[in-house]
Short mmCIF file of C-alpha atoms in Angstrom, two decimals:
data_model
loop_
_atom_site.label_atom_id
_atom_site.label_comp_id
_atom_site.label_asym_id
_atom_site.label_seq_id
_atom_site.Cartn_x
_atom_site.Cartn_y
_atom_site.Cartn_z
CA MET A 13 10.12 -7.23 2.61
CA PRO A 14 10.52 -7.62 -1.15
CA LEU A 15 7.54 -8.32 -3.35
CA THR A 16 7.29 -11.39 -5.55
CA ASP A 17 6.89 -10.99 -9.31
CA GLU A 18 3.28 -12.17 -8.93
CA GLU A 19 2.57 -9.53 -6.29
CA VAL A 20 4.10 -6.78 -8.44
CA THR A 21 1.94 -7.89 -11.37
CA ALA A 22 -1.25 -8.10 -9.30
CA ILE A 23 -0.71 -4.69 -7.68
CA SER A 24 0.17 -3.09 -11.04
CA GLU A 25 -2.96 -4.55 -12.64
CA ALA A 26 -5.16 -3.30 -9.79
CA ALA A 27 -3.65 0.20 -9.95
CA ARG A 28 -4.09 0.37 -13.74
CA ALA A 29 -7.67 -0.95 -13.54
CA ALA A 30 -8.63 1.78 -11.05
CA TYR A 31 -7.00 4.59 -13.05
CA PRO A 32 -7.69 7.55 -12.94
CA ASN A 33 -8.79 6.79 -9.37
CA GLU A 34 -6.49 5.73 -6.56
CA ALA A 35 -6.35 2.06 -5.61
CA GLY A 36 -4.83 0.35 -2.61
CA GLY A 37 -4.47 -2.60 -0.34
CA PHE A 38 -2.18 -4.55 1.92
CA VAL A 39 0.54 -7.17 1.54
CA PHE A 40 1.02 -9.49 4.53
CA ILE A 41 4.07 -11.71 4.97
CA ARG A 42 4.64 -14.13 7.81
CA ASP A 43 8.05 -15.73 8.00
CA GLN A 44 7.63 -19.49 8.37
CA GLY A 45 11.14 -20.63 7.60
CA SER A 46 11.63 -21.75 4.03
CA ASN A 47 7.93 -21.35 3.21
CA PRO A 48 6.76 -17.83 4.17
CA ARG A 49 3.02 -17.24 4.07
CA ARG A 50 2.01 -14.29 1.86
CA GLU A 51 -1.37 -12.67 1.37
CA LEU A 52 -2.64 -9.80 -0.74
CA LEU A 53 -5.69 -7.82 0.34
CA PHE A 54 -7.15 -5.49 -2.29
CA CYS A 55 -9.40 -2.79 -0.85
CA GLU A 56 -12.22 -0.81 -2.42
CA ASN A 57 -11.74 2.94 -2.43
CA TYR A 58 -14.51 4.69 -0.49
CA ALA A 59 -12.98 8.19 -0.68
CA GLU A 60 -15.38 10.98 -1.54
CA HIS A 61 -13.01 11.96 -4.36
CA PRO A 62 -11.29 8.66 -5.32
CA GLU A 63 -9.18 10.40 -7.95
CA LYS A 64 -7.52 12.42 -5.16
CA GLY A 65 -7.33 10.00 -2.24
CA PHE A 66 -7.65 6.46 -0.97
CA LEU A 67 -9.98 5.44 1.86
CA PRO A 68 -10.43 1.68 2.42
CA PHE A 69 -13.60 0.13 3.80
CA ALA A 70 -13.53 -0.27 7.59
CA ALA A 71 -13.82 -4.09 7.34
CA ASP A 72 -10.63 -4.19 5.25
CA VAL A 73 -8.78 -2.15 7.87
CA GLU A 74 -10.09 -4.48 10.59
CA GLN A 75 -8.86 -7.51 8.63
CA ALA A 76 -5.44 -5.84 8.30
CA ALA A 77 -5.33 -5.31 12.06
CA ARG A 78 -6.14 -9.01 12.66
CA GLU A 79 -3.37 -10.14 10.29
CA LEU A 80 -0.82 -7.89 11.99
CA ARG A 81 -1.83 -9.24 15.42
CA LEU A 82 -1.20 -12.75 14.06
CA GLY A 83 2.46 -11.87 13.50
CA PHE A 84 2.40 -10.83 9.87
CA GLN A 85 4.61 -8.04 8.60
CA GLY A 86 2.55 -5.56 6.66
CA MET A 87 2.95 -3.30 3.70
CA PHE A 88 0.26 -0.78 2.78
CA TRP A 89 0.21 0.22 -0.88
CA HIS A 90 -1.84 2.77 -2.74
CA SER A 91 -1.59 4.46 -6.10
CA HIS A 92 -0.95 8.06 -7.07
CA PRO A 93 -2.45 8.40 -10.58
CA ASN A 94 -0.38 10.87 -12.61
CA GLY A 95 1.41 11.77 -9.39
CA THR A 96 4.75 11.22 -7.74
CA GLY A 97 6.20 8.49 -5.57
CA ARG A 98 6.44 10.82 -2.57
CA LEU A 99 4.15 10.44 0.41
CA SER A 100 1.53 13.20 0.50
CA GLU A 101 0.74 15.10 3.69
CA GLY A 102 -2.42 12.97 3.98
CA ASP A 103 -0.33 9.80 3.61
CA ARG A 104 1.99 10.97 6.40
CA CYS A 105 -0.97 11.73 8.71
CA THR A 106 -2.41 8.27 8.07
CA LEU A 107 0.93 6.61 8.83
CA ALA A 108 1.23 8.61 12.06
CA SER A 109 -2.22 7.51 13.27
CA ARG A 110 -2.81 4.64 15.66
CA SER A 111 -4.14 2.28 13.03
CA PRO A 112 -2.95 -0.76 11.09
CA PHE A 113 -1.39 1.67 8.61
CA SER A 114 1.13 2.87 11.19
CA ALA A 115 2.49 -0.69 11.56
CA CYS A 116 2.97 -1.13 7.81
CA ARG A 117 5.73 -0.13 5.43
CA PRO A 118 4.26 2.25 2.84
CA LEU A 119 4.49 1.71 -0.89
CA VAL A 120 3.32 4.30 -3.41
CA VAL A 121 2.50 3.01 -6.89
CA VAL A 122 2.57 5.75 -9.53
CA VAL A 123 0.31 5.11 -12.52
CA ALA A 124 0.74 7.34 -15.56
CA PRO A 125 0.14 7.12 -19.29
CA VAL A 126 3.36 6.69 -21.30
CA ALA A 127 3.18 6.32 -25.10
CA GLY A 128 -0.50 5.42 -24.90
CA GLU A 129 -0.12 2.78 -22.16
CA LEU A 130 -0.56 2.98 -18.39
CA VAL A 131 2.80 2.35 -16.74
CA THR A 132 3.38 1.71 -13.03
CA SER A 133 6.43 2.46 -10.91
CA PHE A 134 6.93 1.37 -7.30
CA HIS A 135 8.27 3.68 -4.56
CA PHE A 136 9.01 2.10 -1.16
CA HIS A 137 9.45 4.22 1.96
CA ASP A 138 11.30 3.56 5.20
CA ARG A 139 11.15 5.27 8.58
CA LEU A 140 14.35 7.10 9.51
CA PRO A 141 15.58 5.95 12.94
CA GLU A 142 16.84 9.34 14.03
CA ASP A 143 13.57 11.27 13.69
CA GLY A 144 10.89 8.78 12.67
CA GLN A 145 10.23 10.57 9.38
CA TRP A 146 9.53 8.61 6.18
CA THR A 147 11.94 8.62 3.26
CA ALA A 148 11.96 6.90 -0.12
CA SER A 149 14.31 3.94 -0.23
#
């Protein structure tokens, strides 16, 4: 489920705008032949310590669940300001839960200052078939 250039730009801008806090959201793609339907959902961060974690508003999670029930493939993205592209233990727990997150491919967006500018890098993860663990792809 590759991202379009416009989606990469929009996600990068959202992650940089939230810095030094985490940002996040969903990408939904529904294959409709030659004209796939794509939607971005940007979520507010309601974490008690938004610089250390990402917690979307319940209504955003409910909307994600509706989209997935409609046949969309989902990707959940969130940023790790000044962090790494690896999934944290908290990320892994969220992906293991029975929630819309567990049906989505995770993407970690690292945001860090480089030469005076905030730079983003994208780190996709895939579930390993043999043990169900997540690995960077």
